PDB file of C-alpha atoms and ligand atoms in Angstrom:
ATOM      1  CA  UNK A   1     142.376  68.460 204.255  1.00 51.00           C
ATOM      2  CA  UNK A   2     142.754  66.159 207.271  1.00 53.00           C
ATOM      3  CA  UNK A   3     140.971  62.634 207.224  1.00 73.00           C
ATOM      4  CA  UNK A   4     139.904  63.070 210.651  1.00 95.00           C
ATOM      5  CA  UNK A   5     136.992  63.485 212.017  1.00 98.00           C
ATOM      6  CA  UNK A   6     134.819  67.159 211.676  1.00 98.00           C
ATOM      7  CA  UNK A   7     133.719  68.433 214.190  1.00 98.00           C
ATOM      8  CA  UNK A   8     131.837  71.355 215.311  1.00 98.00           C
ATOM      9  CA  UNK A   9     135.001  73.254 217.071  1.00 98.00           C
ATOM     10  CA  UNK A  10     137.015  72.299 213.595  1.00 98.00           C
ATOM     11  CA  UNK A  11     134.355  74.883 212.431  1.00 98.00           C
ATOM     12  CA  UNK A  12     135.037  77.169 213.847  1.00 98.00           C
ATOM     13  CA  UNK A  13     138.744  76.604 213.536  1.00 98.00           C
ATOM     14  CA  UNK A  14     138.040  76.474 210.053  1.00 98.00           C
ATOM     15  CA  UNK A  15     137.282  80.152 210.004  1.00 98.00           C
ATOM     16  CA  UNK A  16     139.811  81.153 212.251  1.00 98.00           C
ATOM     17  CA  UNK A  17     142.423  79.578 209.404  1.00 98.00           C
ATOM     18  CA  UNK A  18     140.231  81.523 206.445  1.00 98.00           C
ATOM     19  CA  UNK A  19     140.055  78.215 204.940  1.00 98.00           C
ATOM     20  CA  UNK A  20     136.376  76.868 203.777  1.00 98.00           C
ATOM     21  CA  UNK A  21     133.931  75.139 204.430  1.00 98.00           C
ATOM     22  CA  UNK A  22     132.667  72.904 202.778  1.00 98.00           C
ATOM     23  CA  UNK A  23     128.936  71.599 202.852  1.00 99.00           C
ATOM     24  CA  UNK A  24     126.871  69.662 200.413  1.00 98.00           C
ATOM     25  CA  UNK A  25     123.689  68.338 200.863  1.00 98.00           C
ATOM     26  CA  UNK A  26     122.738  63.925 200.691  1.00 99.00           C
ATOM     27  CA  UNK A  27     119.553  62.356 201.855  1.00 98.00           C
ATOM     28  CA  UNK A  28     120.988  58.592 200.549  1.00 98.00           C
ATOM     29  CA  UNK A  29     124.336  55.788 201.154  1.00 98.00           C
ATOM     30  CA  UNK A  30     125.834  56.431 198.083  1.00 98.00           C
ATOM     31  CA  UNK A  31     125.830  60.135 197.772  1.00 98.00           C
ATOM     32  CA  UNK A  32     127.061  60.114 201.179  1.00 98.00           C
ATOM     33  CA  UNK A  33     129.398  58.156 200.963  1.00 98.00           C
ATOM     34  CA  UNK A  34     130.696  59.544 197.534  1.00 98.00           C
ATOM     35  CA  UNK A  35     130.698  62.475 199.564  1.00 98.00           C
ATOM     36  CA  UNK A  36     132.482  62.003 203.302  1.00 98.00           C
ATOM     37  CA  UNK A  37     135.213  60.025 201.018  1.00 98.00           C
ATOM     38  CA  UNK A  38     135.681  62.937 198.894  1.00 98.00           C
ATOM     39  CA  UNK A  39     136.363  65.248 201.338  1.00 98.00           C
ATOM     40  CA  UNK A  40     132.846  67.348 201.744  1.00 98.00           C
ATOM     41  CA  UNK A  41     132.959  68.449 205.506  1.00 98.00           C
ATOM     42  CA  UNK A  42     129.553  69.005 206.594  1.00 99.00           C
ATOM     43  CA  UNK A  43     127.128  66.845 204.999  1.00 99.00           C
ATOM     44  CA  UNK A  44     123.325  68.143 205.589  1.00 99.00           C
ATOM     45  CA  UNK A  45     120.201  66.165 205.008  1.00 99.00           C
ATOM     46  CA  UNK A  46     118.167  69.440 204.110  1.00 98.00           C
ATOM     47  CA  UNK A  47     114.498  69.525 203.379  1.00 98.00           C
ATOM     48  CA  UNK A  48     114.963  70.475 200.541  1.00 98.00           C
ATOM     49  CA  UNK A  49     114.845  66.605 199.954  1.00 98.00           C
ATOM     50  CA  UNK A  50     110.976  67.897 199.271  1.00 98.00           C
ATOM     51  CA  UNK A  51     112.363  69.269 196.449  1.00 96.00           C
ATOM     52  CA  UNK A  52     115.174  67.834 194.908  1.00 96.00           C
ATOM     53  CA  UNK A  53     114.136  63.877 195.973  1.00 97.00           C
ATOM     54  CA  UNK A  54     110.225  64.584 196.092  1.00 96.00           C
ATOM     55  CA  UNK A  55     109.548  66.583 193.511  1.00 95.00           C
ATOM     56  CA  UNK A  56     107.018  69.681 195.480  1.00 96.00           C
ATOM     57  CA  UNK A  57     107.230  72.586 194.625  1.00 96.00           C
ATOM     58  CA  UNK A  58     107.889  73.721 198.630  1.00 98.00           C
ATOM     59  CA  UNK A  59     109.960  71.846 201.488  1.00 98.00           C
ATOM     60  CA  UNK A  60     106.600  72.913 203.896  1.00 98.00           C
ATOM     61  CA  UNK A  61     105.596  68.907 203.796  1.00 98.00           C
ATOM     62  CA  UNK A  62     108.333  67.408 204.451  1.00 98.00           C
ATOM     63  CA  UNK A  63     108.298  65.723 208.275  1.00 98.00           C
ATOM     64  CA  UNK A  64     110.326  64.751 211.032  1.00 98.00           C
ATOM     65  CA  UNK A  65     109.990  61.232 210.027  1.00 98.00           C
ATOM     66  CA  UNK A  66     111.438  61.339 206.296  1.00 98.00           C
ATOM     67  CA  UNK A  67     114.117  63.784 207.760  1.00 98.00           C
ATOM     68  CA  UNK A  68     115.115  60.983 210.445  1.00 99.00           C
ATOM     69  CA  UNK A  69     114.470  58.020 207.653  1.00 98.00           C
ATOM     70  CA  UNK A  70     117.445  59.926 205.257  1.00 98.00           C
ATOM     71  CA  UNK A  71     119.581  61.615 208.490  1.00 99.00           C
ATOM     72  CA  UNK A  72     119.981  57.699 209.166  1.00 98.00           C
ATOM     73  CA  UNK A  73     121.782  56.712 205.821  1.00 98.00           C
ATOM     74  CA  UNK A  74     123.427  59.215 205.507  1.00 99.00           C
ATOM     75  CA  UNK A  75     125.308  58.674 209.104  1.00 98.00           C
ATOM     76  CA  UNK A  76     126.011  55.695 207.899  1.00 98.00           C
ATOM     77  CA  UNK A  77     128.026  56.064 205.571  1.00 98.00           C
ATOM     78  CA  UNK A  78     129.318  58.630 207.384  1.00 98.00           C
ATOM     79  CA  UNK A  79     132.810  58.516 208.205  1.00 98.00           C
ATOM     80  CA  UNK A  80     134.754  61.761 208.322  1.00 98.00           C
ATOM     81  CA  UNK A  81     131.936  64.690 207.747  1.00 98.00           C
ATOM     82  CA  UNK A  82     129.646  66.242 210.149  1.00 99.00           C
ATOM     83  CA  UNK A  83     125.945  65.486 210.066  1.00 99.00           C
ATOM     84  CA  UNK A  84     123.530  68.106 209.932  1.00 99.00           C
ATOM     85  CA  UNK A  85     120.054  67.657 209.851  1.00 99.00           C
ATOM     86  CA  UNK A  86     117.506  69.884 209.212  1.00 98.00           C
ATOM     87  CA  UNK A  87     114.411  70.870 211.354  1.00 99.00           C
ATOM     88  CA  UNK A  88     111.438  70.859 209.522  1.00 98.00           C
ATOM     89  CA  UNK A  89     108.811  72.963 209.223  1.00 98.00           C
ATOM     90  CA  UNK A  90     106.385  72.984 212.765  1.00 98.00           C
ATOM     91  CA  UNK A  91     108.749  70.973 214.295  1.00 98.00           C
ATOM     92  CA  UNK A  92     110.568  74.131 216.253  1.00 98.00           C
ATOM     93  CA  UNK A  93     108.277  76.897 216.101  1.00 98.00           C
ATOM     94  CA  UNK A  94     105.549  76.464 218.372  1.00 98.00           C
ATOM     95  CA  UNK A  95     107.662  76.296 221.353  1.00 98.00           C
ATOM     96  CA  UNK A  96     111.097  75.717 222.710  1.00 98.00           C
ATOM     97  CA  UNK A  97     109.934  71.973 224.472  1.00 98.00           C
ATOM     98  CA  UNK A  98     108.563  71.158 221.419  1.00 98.00           C
ATOM     99  CA  UNK A  99     111.243  71.892 219.432  1.00 98.00           C
ATOM    100  CA  UNK A 100     114.249  70.081 221.602  1.00 98.00           C
ATOM    101  CA  UNK A 101     112.129  66.539 221.723  1.00 98.00           C
ATOM    102  CA  UNK A 102     111.932  67.109 217.903  1.00 98.00           C
ATOM    103  CA  UNK A 103     116.464  67.421 218.187  1.00 99.00           C
ATOM    104  CA  UNK A 104     116.493  64.883 220.209  1.00 98.00           C
ATOM    105  CA  UNK A 105     114.930  63.310 217.998  1.00 99.00           C
ATOM    106  CA  UNK A 106     117.876  63.669 214.731  1.00 99.00           C
ATOM    107  CA  UNK A 107     120.361  62.546 217.072  1.00 98.00           C
ATOM    108  CA  UNK A 108     119.134  59.968 219.383  1.00 98.00           C
ATOM    109  CA  UNK A 109     117.240  58.286 216.131  1.00 98.00           C
ATOM    110  CA  UNK A 110     119.000  59.698 213.061  1.00 98.00           C
ATOM    111  CA  UNK A 111     122.538  59.637 214.159  1.00 98.00           C
ATOM    112  CA  UNK A 112     122.626  63.872 213.493  1.00 99.00           C
ATOM    113  CA  UNK A 113     125.433  65.203 215.664  1.00 99.00           C
ATOM    114  CA  UNK A 114     123.554  69.035 214.707  1.00 99.00           C
ATOM    115  CA  UNK A 115     121.637  70.625 213.572  1.00 99.00           C
ATOM    116  CA  UNK A 116     119.716  73.409 211.672  1.00 99.00           C
ATOM    117  CA  UNK A 117     116.921  75.695 212.315  1.00 98.00           C
ATOM    118  CA  UNK A 118     115.488  78.847 209.909  1.00 98.00           C
ATOM    119  CA  UNK A 119     114.882  82.168 210.590  1.00 98.00           C
ATOM    120  CA  UNK A 120     116.522  84.889 213.233  1.00 98.00           C
ATOM    121  CA  UNK A 121     114.791  86.805 216.300  1.00 98.00           C
ATOM    122  CA  UNK A 122     111.839  84.754 216.191  1.00 97.00           C
ATOM    123  CA  UNK A 123     113.516  81.682 216.446  1.00 98.00           C
ATOM    124  CA  UNK A 124     116.361  82.496 219.292  1.00 98.00           C
ATOM    125  CA  UNK A 125     114.764  81.111 221.880  1.00 98.00           C
ATOM    126  CA  UNK A 126     113.634  77.410 220.653  1.00 98.00           C
ATOM    127  CA  UNK A 127     117.921  77.536 219.362  1.00 98.00           C
ATOM    128  CA  UNK A 128     118.983  78.977 222.744  1.00 98.00           C
ATOM    129  CA  UNK A 129     116.731  75.136 224.301  1.00 98.00           C
ATOM    130  CA  UNK A 130     118.212  73.221 222.254  1.00 98.00           C
ATOM    131  CA  UNK A 131     122.200  74.498 222.420  1.00 98.00           C
ATOM    132  CA  UNK A 132     121.608  73.901 226.165  1.00 98.00           C
ATOM    133  CA  UNK A 133     121.316  70.754 226.623  1.00 98.00           C
ATOM    134  CA  UNK A 134     124.634  70.399 223.894  1.00 98.00           C
ATOM    135  CA  UNK A 135     122.865  69.335 220.657  1.00 99.00           C
ATOM    136  CA  UNK A 136     125.509  72.309 218.332  1.00 99.00           C
ATOM    137  CA  UNK A 137     122.447  74.748 216.672  1.00 99.00           C
ATOM    138  CA  UNK A 138     123.032  76.272 212.565  1.00 99.00           C
ATOM    139  CA  UNK A 139     120.919  78.785 212.200  1.00 98.00           C
ATOM    140  CA  UNK A 140     119.415  79.584 208.364  1.00 98.00           C
ATOM    141  CA  UNK A 141     119.283  83.501 207.982  1.00 98.00           C
ATOM    142  CA  UNK A 142     118.285  84.940 204.105  1.00 98.00           C
ATOM    143  CA  UNK A 143     115.994  83.327 201.611  1.00 98.00           C
ATOM    144  CA  UNK A 144     114.291  81.181 204.609  1.00 98.00           C
ATOM    145  CA  UNK A 145     112.876  78.310 202.285  1.00 98.00           C
ATOM    146  CA  UNK A 146     110.701  77.834 204.622  1.00 98.00           C
ATOM    147  CA  UNK A 147     108.969  81.192 204.216  1.00 98.00           C
ATOM    148  CA  UNK A 148     108.032  80.621 201.171  1.00 98.00           C
ATOM    149  CA  UNK A 149     104.521  82.213 201.293  1.00 98.00           C
ATOM    150  CA  UNK A 150     106.160  85.496 203.006  1.00 96.00           C
ATOM    151  CA  UNK A 151     108.640  85.644 200.655  1.00 97.00           C
ATOM    152  CA  UNK A 152     106.572  85.985 197.752  1.00 97.00           C
ATOM    153  CA  UNK A 153     108.709  82.852 196.733  1.00 96.00           C
ATOM    154  CA  UNK A 154     112.808  82.439 196.348  1.00 95.00           C
ATOM    155  CA  UNK A 155     113.313  85.087 195.822  1.00 96.00           C
ATOM    156  CA  UNK A 156     116.608  86.657 197.267  1.00 97.00           C
ATOM    157  CA  UNK A 157     116.294  88.497 200.548  1.00 97.00           C
ATOM    158  CA  UNK A 158     118.283  91.967 201.788  1.00 97.00           C
ATOM    159  CA  UNK A 159     118.320  94.074 198.979  1.00 97.00           C
ATOM    160  CA  UNK A 160     116.447  96.755 201.091  1.00 95.00           C
ATOM    161  CA  UNK A 161     117.005  98.339 203.953  1.00 96.00           C
ATOM    162  CA  UNK A 162     115.099  98.070 207.060  1.00 93.00           C
ATOM    163  CA  UNK A 163     114.113  96.315 209.572  1.00 91.00           C
ATOM    164  CA  UNK A 164     110.757  94.059 208.169  1.00 94.00           C
ATOM    165  CA  UNK A 165     111.903  90.734 207.914  1.00 93.00           C
ATOM    166  CA  UNK A 166     114.226  90.008 204.599  1.00 94.00           C
ATOM    167  CA  UNK A 167     115.370  93.845 205.202  1.00 96.00           C
ATOM    168  CA  UNK A 168     118.977  94.397 205.496  1.00 97.00           C
ATOM    169  CA  UNK A 169     118.816  95.548 209.236  1.00 97.00           C
ATOM    170  CA  UNK A 170     116.862  92.825 210.131  1.00 97.00           C
ATOM    171  CA  UNK A 171     119.177  90.137 208.849  1.00 98.00           C
ATOM    172  CA  UNK A 172     122.097  91.629 210.139  1.00 98.00           C
ATOM    173  CA  UNK A 173     120.163  91.015 213.347  1.00 98.00           C
ATOM    174  CA  UNK A 174     119.366  87.747 212.564  1.00 98.00           C
ATOM    175  CA  UNK A 175     122.378  86.742 212.436  1.00 98.00           C
ATOM    176  CA  UNK A 176     123.489  88.545 216.346  1.00 98.00           C
ATOM    177  CA  UNK A 177     120.562  86.956 217.769  1.00 98.00           C
ATOM    178  CA  UNK A 178     121.091  83.527 215.922  1.00 98.00           C
ATOM    179  CA  UNK A 179     124.908  83.466 217.038  1.00 98.00           C
ATOM    180  CA  UNK A 180     123.838  85.095 220.976  1.00 98.00           C
ATOM    181  CA  UNK A 181     121.526  82.057 220.839  1.00 98.00           C
ATOM    182  CA  UNK A 182     123.802  79.170 220.907  1.00 98.00           C
ATOM    183  CA  UNK A 183     124.385  78.965 217.295  1.00 99.00           C
ATOM    184  CA  UNK A 184     127.815  76.890 216.210  1.00 99.00           C
ATOM    185  CA  UNK A 185     127.543  78.470 212.348  1.00 99.00           C
ATOM    186  CA  UNK A 186     125.088  79.863 210.017  1.00 99.00           C
ATOM    187  CA  UNK A 187     123.716  79.699 206.691  1.00 99.00           C
ATOM    188  CA  UNK A 188     123.322  82.379 204.418  1.00 98.00           C
ATOM    189  CA  UNK A 189     121.391  81.976 201.780  1.00 98.00           C
ATOM    190  CA  UNK A 190     119.985  83.791 198.874  1.00 98.00           C
ATOM    191  CA  UNK A 191     121.781  87.331 199.905  1.00 98.00           C
ATOM    192  CA  UNK A 192     124.037  90.065 198.150  1.00 98.00           C
ATOM    193  CA  UNK A 193     127.542  89.258 198.482  1.00 98.00           C
ATOM    194  CA  UNK A 194     128.071  92.299 200.467  1.00 98.00           C
ATOM    195  CA  UNK A 195     125.176  91.431 203.219  1.00 98.00           C
ATOM    196  CA  UNK A 196     127.513  88.799 203.681  1.00 98.00           C
ATOM    197  CA  UNK A 197     130.164  89.588 204.017  1.00 98.00           C
ATOM    198  CA  UNK A 198     128.641  92.195 206.857  1.00 98.00           C
ATOM    199  CA  UNK A 199     126.861  89.340 208.430  1.00 98.00           C
ATOM    200  CA  UNK A 200     130.625  86.840 208.215  1.00 98.00           C
ATOM    201  CA  UNK A 201     132.613  89.657 209.547  1.00 98.00           C
ATOM    202  CA  UNK A 202     130.119  90.845 211.696  1.00 98.00           C
ATOM    203  CA  UNK A 203     129.498  86.976 213.928  1.00 98.00           C
ATOM    204  CA  UNK A 204     132.639  85.159 215.819  1.00 98.00           C
ATOM    205  CA  UNK A 205     130.780  81.773 213.971  1.00 98.00           C
ATOM    206  CA  UNK A 206     131.611  80.645 211.018  1.00 98.00           C
ATOM    207  CA  UNK A 207     128.911  81.518 208.111  1.00 99.00           C
ATOM    208  CA  UNK A 208     127.873  79.397 204.954  1.00 98.00           C
ATOM    209  CA  UNK A 209     126.433  80.025 201.688  1.00 98.00           C
ATOM    210  CA  UNK A 210     124.569  79.596 199.100  1.00 98.00           C
ATOM    211  CA  UNK A 211     123.880  81.876 196.278  1.00 98.00           C
ATOM    212  CA  UNK A 212     125.246  84.959 198.625  1.00 98.00           C
ATOM    213  CA  UNK A 213     128.453  85.504 197.108  1.00 98.00           C
ATOM    214  CA  UNK A 214     132.428  84.703 197.055  1.00 98.00           C
ATOM    215  CA  UNK A 215     132.618  85.520 201.246  1.00 98.00           C
ATOM    216  CA  UNK A 216     131.258  83.695 203.162  1.00 98.00           C
ATOM    217  CA  UNK A 217     133.498  80.944 205.440  1.00 98.00           C
ATOM    218  CA  UNK A 218     132.680  78.295 203.545  1.00 98.00           C
ATOM    219  CA  UNK A 219     129.970  77.483 200.566  1.00 98.00           C
ATOM    220  CA  UNK A 220     126.762  75.041 200.627  1.00 98.00           C
ATOM    221  CA  UNK A 221     125.151  73.220 197.286  1.00 98.00           C
ATOM    222  CA  UNK A 222     121.943  71.104 197.571  1.00 98.00           C
ATOM    223  CA  UNK A 223     123.527  67.929 195.420  1.00 98.00           C
ATOM    224  CA  UNK A 224     121.298  67.707 193.138  1.00 97.00           C
ATOM    225  CA  UNK A 225     122.252  71.278 191.692  1.00 97.00           C
ATOM    226  CA  UNK A 226     126.147  70.470 192.859  1.00 97.00           C
ATOM    227  CA  UNK A 227     125.786  67.022 190.207  1.00 97.00           C
ATOM    228  CA  UNK A 228     123.721  68.327 187.379  1.00 96.00           C
ATOM    229  CA  UNK A 229     120.771  65.802 188.698  1.00 96.00           C
ATOM    230  CA  UNK A 230     117.763  68.117 187.260  1.00 92.00           C
ATOM    231  CA  UNK A 231     115.716  68.493 184.176  1.00 89.00           C
ATOM    232  CA  UNK A 232     114.904  72.180 184.397  1.00 83.00           C
ATOM    233  CA  UNK A 233     117.142  74.877 184.555  1.00 78.00           C
ATOM    234  CA  UNK A 234     119.000  76.436 188.443  1.00 82.00           C
ATOM    235  CA  UNK A 235     118.964  78.597 189.671  1.00 87.00           C
ATOM    236  CA  UNK A 236     121.579  81.365 188.897  1.00 90.00           C
ATOM    237  CA  UNK A 237     123.833  80.519 191.744  1.00 92.00           C
ATOM    238  CA  UNK A 238     123.519  77.203 190.811  1.00 94.00           C
ATOM    239  CA  UNK A 239     126.591  75.925 189.806  1.00 95.00           C
ATOM    240  CA  UNK A 240     126.666  72.402 187.985  1.00 96.00           C
ATOM    241  CA  UNK A 241     129.964  70.076 187.981  1.00 97.00           C
ATOM    242  CA  UNK A 242     128.394  67.391 185.760  1.00 97.00           C
ATOM    243  CA  UNK A 243     125.390  67.099 184.531  1.00 96.00           C
ATOM    244  CA  UNK A 244     124.368  63.378 185.920  1.00 97.00           C
ATOM    245  CA  UNK A 245     120.844  64.180 184.593  1.00 97.00           C
ATOM    246  CA  UNK A 246     122.894  63.342 180.557  1.00 96.00           C
ATOM    247  CA  UNK A 247     124.667  60.262 181.624  1.00 98.00           C
ATOM    248  CA  UNK A 248     121.737  58.299 183.844  1.00 98.00           C
ATOM    249  CA  UNK A 249     119.638  59.215 180.803  1.00 98.00           C
ATOM    250  CA  UNK A 250     122.136  58.250 178.222  1.00 98.00           C
ATOM    251  CA  UNK A 251     122.956  55.095 180.117  1.00 98.00           C
ATOM    252  CA  UNK A 252     119.317  54.485 180.850  1.00 98.00           C
ATOM    253  CA  UNK A 253     118.667  54.021 176.992  1.00 98.00           C
ATOM    254  CA  UNK A 254     121.777  51.335 176.523  1.00 98.00           C
ATOM    255  CA  UNK A 255     120.010  49.206 178.713  1.00 98.00           C
ATOM    256  CA  UNK A 256     116.515  49.807 177.039  1.00 98.00           C
ATOM    257  CA  UNK A 257     118.190  49.510 173.264  1.00 98.00           C
ATOM    258  CA  UNK A 258     120.132  46.152 175.062  1.00 98.00           C
ATOM    259  CA  UNK A 259     117.065  44.622 176.223  1.00 98.00           C
ATOM    260  CA  UNK A 260     115.437  44.892 173.233  1.00 98.00           C
ATOM    261  CA  UNK A 261     118.401  43.430 171.322  1.00 98.00           C
ATOM    262  CA  UNK A 262     119.042  40.918 173.804  1.00 98.00           C
ATOM    263  CA  UNK A 263     123.320  42.453 174.133  1.00 98.00           C
ATOM    264  CA  UNK A 264     122.361  42.581 177.638  1.00 98.00           C
ATOM    265  CA  UNK A 265     122.646  39.838 179.869  1.00 98.00           C
ATOM    266  CA  UNK A 266     125.659  38.570 177.388  1.00 98.00           C
ATOM    267  CA  UNK A 267     126.977  35.409 179.105  1.00 97.00           C
ATOM    268  CA  UNK A 268     129.198  36.895 181.388  1.00 97.00           C
ATOM    269  CA  UNK A 269     126.023  37.895 183.314  1.00 97.00           C
ATOM    270  CA  UNK A 270     124.665  34.628 183.140  1.00 97.00           C
ATOM    271  CA  UNK A 271     125.157  31.767 186.474  1.00 96.00           C
ATOM    272  CA  UNK A 272     126.694  28.571 185.486  1.00 94.00           C
ATOM    273  CA  UNK A 273     125.160  25.718 185.649  1.00 93.00           C
ATOM    274  CA  UNK A 274     127.726  23.807 187.722  1.00 89.00           C
ATOM    275  CA  UNK A 275     129.072  26.256 191.393  1.00 78.00           C
ATOM    276  CA  UNK A 276     132.082  24.425 190.692  1.00 70.00           C
ATOM    277  CA  UNK A 277     133.021  26.745 187.684  1.00 59.00           C
ATOM    278  CA  UNK A 278     131.085  29.929 188.367  1.00 54.00           C
ATOM    279  CA  UNK A 279     130.198  32.532 192.166  1.00 55.00           C
TER     280      UNK A 279
HETATM  281  O1  LIG B   1     117.521  72.249 202.379  1.00 96.96           O
HETATM  282  C1  LIG B   1     118.649  72.508 202.437  1.00 96.96           C
HETATM  283  O2  LIG B   1     119.104  71.910 201.607  1.00 96.96           O
HETATM  284  C2  LIG B   1     119.912  73.407 202.841  1.00 96.96           C
HETATM  285  C3  LIG B   1     120.574  74.672 202.374  1.00 96.96           C
HETATM  286  C4  LIG B   1     119.996  74.959 200.443  1.00 96.96           C
HETATM  287  C5  LIG B   1     121.601  75.068 203.199  1.00 96.96           C
HETATM  288  O3  LIG B   1     118.556  74.352 203.989  1.00 96.96           O
END
């Protein structure tokens, strides 16, 4: 792992060198600083904030102002990682001009270094407009959570052959359209590994998989899934590398117990009467 700042062209170099790209979502200062210190290459302020942080059922209610708020916190914590901010539902679909204005806000007000949009052929115009003013754009194909109502839920895509939305050949076309429009990388979510492999081999830009098998150029997870910071079960693809829910619950139980028994605060947690003998 290099300690040097990760910049957009580095991701292409990593693909060429077959060096896997590491990406995690982050929404606040402390976790962003931990992930950055640990060498995560890309921090994504995902619109998953609506579900992971606010407990909503979908990502659809998240606004551009909310993503800017979280992006600022992450950008302040970042020393090395590339900071990518998600464009939430309806912040880029109305027109390419609107998309450019909102992407610009994520950069100017949030401190993002790149933006991410869901979709393929249908949003290629917005991608091209944003990329034309040198705001780097990451695409996102496959299971695109903003399309939840069309998909009928968070469902694996690309299992059926065909050119209808969500079908295998169409998803490949979407990825190619994103590359042609100027995207610098593509998230490939919730597709069979064979399709992720085919997309990765068909585009020159890096692919970053989530629930897409081992053959993408990198991997991304929602931080709560990676840390086991959820009450109910996570999706199949989301390996928990810790159980922070359990850790946080046992710390909270200990705090409640010690307050109730007056074990906390102990003398070492109290200020002395005079300033000379204490902080
Ligand atoms: O919003 C998000 O967190 C995402 C990742 C799952 C890639 O788009």
